[in-house]
Amino acid sequence: MGDYPADLHEWVTFDDEDGDTWQFDLTFLTSNYGCIYGKGCPGVFTELAPDYEHGCCTYGAHFVDKEDRDSIRAQIDRLEPGEWELAERAEEMGGPIFENDAGEWVTRTVDDACIFLNRPGFERGAGCALHQAAVRRAERPLDWKPDVCWQVPIRFDEHTDDNGHTTFILREWKRRDWGEGGAEFAWWCTDDPLAFNEDRPVWRTSRDEIGGGVGGGGE
């Protein structure tokens, strides 16, 4: 019997009462993965750059739909002075959210990072202004952030075959899920043991995100 593939994962699969199939990446969900933003994360550049403290915020966020955009606009209105470093810059640019030339709704970027990212040296600390605001209010960050931002590094996929059968998949967000640009990253968190240091499994630490992805909102 040959060697197992290096990236071999175990899965749990079942059908629900509607006949849809659910697949869960058991290997990732039971792992001790944990986000290391602010704790040496090298970022998603073509070279390692932990001092920038960009995490995976370098390229800004792409919005899923109008509901996603409206939700973020509502949270922006809740930000207080001093919570968002680039608030004035965003106003000068016509707002932090815009439709790009490809017809995609995205967050603006400033100096090669998302406009919502508070930079090193900011008095409230580096990190996503929306995430930080949620934590200060003892609210869930996923209720404050664009969908893609709270999902990473958990990936939710939905596939419907030619017979109309739907399969829902919850797995780790792999480098390839970023598209062609992902191959150029000098580092990606789910590839490296550096990000596997939590004392609890992903299914516990990311309970809200998993619930949001499968439709339960984490409740």
mmCIF file of C-alpha atoms in Angstrom:
data_model
loop_
_atom_site.group_PDB
_atom_site.id
_atom_site.type_symbol
_atom_site.label_atom_id
_atom_site.label_comp_id
_atom_site.label_asym_id
_atom_site.label_seq_id
_atom_site.Cartn_x
_atom_site.Cartn_y
_atom_site.Cartn_z
ATOM 1 C CA MET A 1 0.000 0.000 0.000
ATOM 2 C CA GLY A 2 1.448 3.362 -1.011
ATOM 3 C CA ASP A 3 2.019 6.414 1.170
ATOM 4 C CA TYR A 4 -0.958 8.593 1.997
ATOM 5 C CA PRO A 5 -1.137 12.021 0.322
ATOM 6 C CA ALA A 6 0.333 14.786 2.480
ATOM 7 C CA ASP A 7 -2.965 16.678 2.474
ATOM 8 C CA LEU A 8 -5.259 13.727 3.183
ATOM 9 C CA HIS A 9 -8.343 14.817 5.165
ATOM 10 C CA GLU A 10 -11.121 12.905 6.875
ATOM 11 C CA TRP A 11 -14.705 13.964 6.182
ATOM 12 C CA VAL A 12 -18.136 13.523 7.726
ATOM 13 C CA THR A 13 -20.984 13.285 5.208
ATOM 14 C CA PHE A 14 -24.733 12.950 5.738
ATOM 15 C CA ASP A 15 -28.054 13.761 4.082
ATOM 16 C CA ASP A 16 -30.577 16.037 5.791
ATOM 17 C CA GLU A 17 -34.358 15.665 5.881
ATOM 18 C CA ASP A 18 -34.665 17.637 2.639
ATOM 19 C CA GLY A 19 -32.381 15.199 0.851
ATOM 20 C CA ASP A 20 -29.456 17.621 0.601
ATOM 21 C CA THR A 21 -25.964 16.358 1.338
ATOM 22 C CA TRP A 22 -23.625 17.980 3.862
ATOM 23 C CA GLN A 23 -19.874 17.411 3.930
ATOM 24 C CA PHE A 24 -17.645 18.607 6.773
ATOM 25 C CA ASP A 25 -13.844 18.661 6.768
ATOM 26 C CA LEU A 26 -13.331 16.772 10.020
ATOM 27 C CA THR A 27 -9.551 17.045 9.899
ATOM 28 C CA PHE A 28 -9.619 20.836 9.854
ATOM 29 C CA LEU A 29 -12.541 21.233 12.260
ATOM 30 C CA THR A 30 -10.839 19.100 14.904
ATOM 31 C CA SER A 31 -7.423 20.710 14.395
ATOM 32 C CA ASN A 32 -5.881 23.321 16.689
ATOM 33 C CA TYR A 33 -5.748 25.983 13.982
ATOM 34 C CA GLY A 34 -6.052 29.576 15.210
ATOM 35 C CA CYS A 35 -5.670 32.994 13.599
ATOM 36 C CA ILE A 36 -2.307 34.520 14.518
ATOM 37 C CA TYR A 37 -3.029 38.078 13.416
ATOM 38 C CA GLY A 38 -0.875 40.372 15.546
ATOM 39 C CA LYS A 39 1.185 37.406 16.737
ATOM 40 C CA GLY A 40 3.656 37.104 13.895
ATOM 41 C CA CYS A 41 1.323 36.549 10.946
ATOM 42 C CA PRO A 42 3.504 36.975 7.816
ATOM 43 C CA GLY A 43 0.563 38.222 5.726
ATOM 44 C CA VAL A 44 -0.399 37.406 2.161
ATOM 45 C CA PHE A 45 2.334 39.214 0.257
ATOM 46 C CA THR A 46 4.816 37.724 -2.189
ATOM 47 C CA GLU A 47 7.350 37.941 0.637
ATOM 48 C CA LEU A 48 7.050 37.449 4.392
ATOM 49 C CA ALA A 49 6.013 40.725 6.039
ATOM 50 C CA PRO A 50 4.932 40.262 9.682
ATOM 51 C CA ASP A 51 5.905 43.843 10.602
ATOM 52 C CA TYR A 52 3.177 45.247 8.341
ATOM 53 C CA GLU A 53 0.471 43.590 10.476
ATOM 54 C CA HIS A 54 -1.817 43.310 7.461
ATOM 55 C CA GLY A 55 -2.873 39.721 8.025
ATOM 56 C CA CYS A 56 -5.132 38.790 5.107
ATOM 57 C CA CYS A 57 -6.451 42.376 4.793
ATOM 58 C CA THR A 58 -4.020 43.425 2.066
ATOM 59 C CA TYR A 59 -6.423 43.265 -0.860
ATOM 60 C CA GLY A 60 -9.594 44.521 0.792
ATOM 61 C CA ALA A 61 -12.928 42.700 0.743
ATOM 62 C CA HIS A 62 -15.272 41.687 -2.072
ATOM 63 C CA PHE A 63 -18.929 41.875 -1.112
ATOM 64 C CA VAL A 64 -21.293 38.981 -1.702
ATOM 65 C CA ASP A 65 -24.398 41.057 -2.413
ATOM 66 C CA LYS A 66 -26.312 44.230 -1.526
ATOM 67 C CA GLU A 67 -27.348 42.813 1.838
ATOM 68 C CA ASP A 68 -23.695 42.315 2.699
ATOM 69 C CA ARG A 69 -22.889 45.917 1.736
ATOM 70 C CA ASP A 70 -25.865 47.376 3.579
ATOM 71 C CA SER A 71 -24.942 45.482 6.720
ATOM 72 C CA ILE A 72 -21.451 46.973 6.721
ATOM 73 C CA ARG A 73 -22.718 50.478 6.041
ATOM 74 C CA ALA A 74 -24.971 50.169 9.083
ATOM 75 C CA GLN A 75 -22.022 49.174 11.252
ATOM 76 C CA ILE A 76 -19.880 51.998 9.898
ATOM 77 C CA ASP A 77 -22.502 54.414 11.212
ATOM 78 C CA ARG A 78 -21.979 52.949 14.682
ATOM 79 C CA LEU A 79 -18.249 53.638 14.751
ATOM 80 C CA GLU A 80 -17.231 56.357 17.168
ATOM 81 C CA PRO A 81 -14.497 58.968 16.629
ATOM 82 C CA GLY A 82 -11.093 57.439 17.232
ATOM 83 C CA GLU A 83 -12.095 53.880 16.373
ATOM 84 C CA TRP A 84 -11.327 53.996 12.656
ATOM 85 C CA GLU A 85 -7.970 55.470 11.681
ATOM 86 C CA LEU A 86 -8.815 56.131 8.018
ATOM 87 C CA ALA A 87 -12.358 57.455 8.446
ATOM 88 C CA GLU A 88 -11.496 60.907 7.089
ATOM 89 C CA ARG A 89 -9.538 59.401 4.212
ATOM 90 C CA ALA A 90 -12.542 57.275 3.310
ATOM 91 C CA GLU A 91 -14.769 60.343 3.196
ATOM 92 C CA GLU A 92 -12.290 62.138 0.950
ATOM 93 C CA MET A 93 -12.322 59.151 -1.426
ATOM 94 C CA GLY A 94 -16.095 59.098 -1.693
ATOM 95 C CA GLY A 95 -16.757 56.402 0.871
ATOM 96 C CA PRO A 96 -15.077 53.124 1.843
ATOM 97 C CA ILE A 97 -17.171 50.944 -0.494
ATOM 98 C CA PHE A 98 -17.266 51.279 -4.277
ATOM 99 C CA GLU A 99 -17.939 49.412 -7.515
ATOM 100 C CA ASN A 100 -14.706 48.706 -9.371
ATOM 101 C CA ASP A 101 -14.123 48.587 -13.124
ATOM 102 C CA ALA A 102 -15.013 44.889 -13.171
ATOM 103 C CA GLY A 103 -18.427 45.620 -11.690
ATOM 104 C CA GLU A 104 -17.490 44.166 -8.297
ATOM 105 C CA TRP A 105 -18.388 45.881 -5.042
ATOM 106 C CA VAL A 106 -15.305 46.079 -2.842
ATOM 107 C CA THR A 107 -13.739 48.001 0.011
ATOM 108 C CA ARG A 108 -11.215 50.640 -0.951
ATOM 109 C CA THR A 109 -7.556 50.093 -0.237
ATOM 110 C CA VAL A 110 -5.028 52.625 1.024
ATOM 111 C CA ASP A 111 -1.284 52.007 0.904
ATOM 112 C CA ASP A 112 -1.767 48.376 -0.107
ATOM 113 C CA ALA A 113 -4.287 47.384 2.547
ATOM 114 C CA CYS A 114 -8.018 47.556 3.258
ATOM 115 C CA ILE A 115 -9.248 50.991 4.264
ATOM 116 C CA PHE A 116 -10.779 49.511 7.429
ATOM 117 C CA LEU A 117 -7.399 48.250 8.644
ATOM 118 C CA ASN A 118 -5.996 50.332 11.490
ATOM 119 C CA ARG A 119 -2.232 50.407 11.030
ATOM 120 C CA PRO A 120 0.626 49.764 13.481
ATOM 121 C CA GLY A 121 1.061 52.793 15.727
ATOM 122 C CA PHE A 122 -2.648 53.685 15.800
ATOM 123 C CA GLU A 123 -3.673 54.531 19.370
ATOM 124 C CA ARG A 124 -6.387 51.859 19.416
ATOM 125 C CA GLY A 125 -3.984 49.272 18.038
ATOM 126 C CA ALA A 126 -3.520 47.667 14.645
ATOM 127 C CA GLY A 127 -6.295 45.533 13.211
ATOM 128 C CA CYS A 128 -9.667 45.692 11.502
ATOM 129 C CA ALA A 129 -11.604 48.687 12.830
ATOM 130 C CA LEU A 130 -14.865 46.781 12.460
ATOM 131 C CA HIS A 131 -13.569 43.709 14.286
ATOM 132 C CA GLN A 132 -12.147 45.821 17.096
ATOM 133 C CA ALA A 133 -15.396 47.765 17.461
ATOM 134 C CA ALA A 134 -17.380 44.549 17.785
ATOM 135 C CA VAL A 135 -15.060 43.226 20.492
ATOM 136 C CA ARG A 136 -15.295 46.483 22.471
ATOM 137 C CA ARG A 137 -19.079 46.182 22.463
ATOM 138 C CA ALA A 138 -18.995 42.489 23.362
ATOM 139 C CA GLU A 139 -20.673 41.699 20.036
ATOM 140 C CA ARG A 140 -19.804 39.069 17.444
ATOM 141 C CA PRO A 141 -17.228 40.264 14.887
ATOM 142 C CA LEU A 142 -19.040 38.299 12.177
ATOM 143 C CA ASP A 143 -22.015 40.655 12.578
ATOM 144 C CA TRP A 144 -19.766 43.629 11.837
ATOM 145 C CA LYS A 145 -17.587 42.405 8.975
ATOM 146 C CA PRO A 146 -18.056 41.611 5.267
ATOM 147 C CA ASP A 147 -19.026 37.979 4.744
ATOM 148 C CA VAL A 148 -15.707 36.973 3.220
ATOM 149 C CA CYS A 149 -13.770 38.484 6.136
ATOM 150 C CA TRP A 150 -15.441 36.503 8.878
ATOM 151 C CA GLN A 151 -15.502 33.290 6.855
ATOM 152 C CA VAL A 152 -11.773 33.001 6.112
ATOM 153 C CA PRO A 153 -10.145 30.547 6.766
ATOM 154 C CA ILE A 154 -13.348 28.485 6.695
ATOM 155 C CA ARG A 155 -14.740 27.877 3.232
ATOM 156 C CA PHE A 156 -18.427 27.284 2.510
ATOM 157 C CA ASP A 157 -19.255 25.792 -0.885
ATOM 158 C CA GLU A 158 -22.572 24.817 -2.438
ATOM 159 C CA HIS A 159 -22.908 22.619 -5.522
ATOM 160 C CA THR A 160 -26.024 21.493 -7.384
ATOM 161 C CA ASP A 161 -25.677 18.644 -9.866
ATOM 162 C CA ASP A 162 -27.562 18.063 -13.117
ATOM 163 C CA ASN A 163 -30.312 16.261 -11.217
ATOM 164 C CA GLY A 164 -30.931 19.152 -8.860
ATOM 165 C CA HIS A 165 -29.250 17.510 -5.866
ATOM 166 C CA THR A 166 -27.437 20.036 -3.655
ATOM 167 C CA THR A 167 -24.281 19.366 -1.680
ATOM 168 C CA PHE A 168 -23.082 21.808 0.975
ATOM 169 C CA ILE A 169 -19.395 21.666 1.888
ATOM 170 C CA LEU A 170 -17.618 23.184 4.886
ATOM 171 C CA ARG A 171 -13.816 22.935 4.741
ATOM 172 C CA GLU A 172 -10.593 24.819 5.269
ATOM 173 C CA TRP A 173 -9.923 27.810 2.996
ATOM 174 C CA LYS A 174 -7.024 26.716 0.858
ATOM 175 C CA ARG A 175 -4.479 28.798 -0.978
ATOM 176 C CA ARG A 176 -6.149 27.912 -4.303
ATOM 177 C CA ASP A 177 -9.407 29.493 -3.136
ATOM 178 C CA TRP A 178 -7.821 32.915 -3.638
ATOM 179 C CA GLY A 179 -7.555 32.240 -7.362
ATOM 180 C CA GLU A 180 -4.362 32.637 -9.355
ATOM 181 C CA GLY A 181 -2.998 35.204 -6.911
ATOM 182 C CA GLY A 182 -2.941 32.673 -4.098
ATOM 183 C CA ALA A 183 -0.053 30.828 -5.710
ATOM 184 C CA GLU A 184 2.071 33.957 -5.284
ATOM 185 C CA PHE A 185 1.576 34.234 -1.515
ATOM 186 C CA ALA A 186 4.812 33.676 0.356
ATOM 187 C CA TRP A 187 2.740 32.194 3.181
ATOM 188 C CA TRP A 188 -0.782 30.972 3.827
ATOM 189 C CA CYS A 189 -1.983 30.165 7.316
ATOM 190 C CA THR A 190 -3.644 26.785 6.802
ATOM 191 C CA ASP A 191 -0.451 25.525 5.115
ATOM 192 C CA ASP A 192 1.840 26.181 8.072
ATOM 193 C CA PRO A 193 2.163 24.691 11.593
ATOM 194 C CA LEU A 194 2.806 28.254 12.837
ATOM 195 C CA ALA A 195 -0.968 28.812 12.875
ATOM 196 C CA PHE A 196 -1.814 25.550 14.634
ATOM 197 C CA ASN A 197 -1.290 26.469 18.284
ATOM 198 C CA GLU A 198 -4.777 26.801 19.780
ATOM 199 C CA ASP A 199 -5.691 24.825 22.887
ATOM 200 C CA ARG A 200 -9.198 24.179 21.530
ATOM 201 C CA PRO A 201 -10.349 22.751 18.194
ATOM 202 C CA VAL A 202 -11.689 24.870 15.345
ATOM 203 C CA TRP A 203 -15.242 23.626 15.847
ATOM 204 C CA ARG A 204 -15.168 25.336 19.253
ATOM 205 C CA THR A 205 -13.164 28.490 18.520
ATOM 206 C CA SER A 206 -15.097 29.185 15.300
ATOM 207 C CA ARG A 207 -18.532 28.133 16.515
ATOM 208 C CA ASP A 208 -20.204 31.381 15.417
ATOM 209 C CA GLU A 209 -18.600 31.327 11.982
ATOM 210 C CA ILE A 210 -19.546 27.704 11.399
ATOM 211 C CA GLY A 211 -23.105 28.424 12.480
ATOM 212 C CA GLY A 212 -23.268 31.438 10.197
ATOM 213 C CA GLY A 213 -22.032 29.401 7.282
ATOM 214 C CA VAL A 214 -24.452 26.514 7.617
ATOM 215 C CA GLY A 215 -27.410 28.828 8.173
ATOM 216 C CA GLY A 216 -27.815 28.824 11.915
ATOM 217 C CA GLY A 217 -26.192 32.191 12.515
ATOM 218 C CA GLY A 218 -24.169 30.666 15.326
ATOM 219 C CA GLU A 219 -27.127 30.627 17.655
#
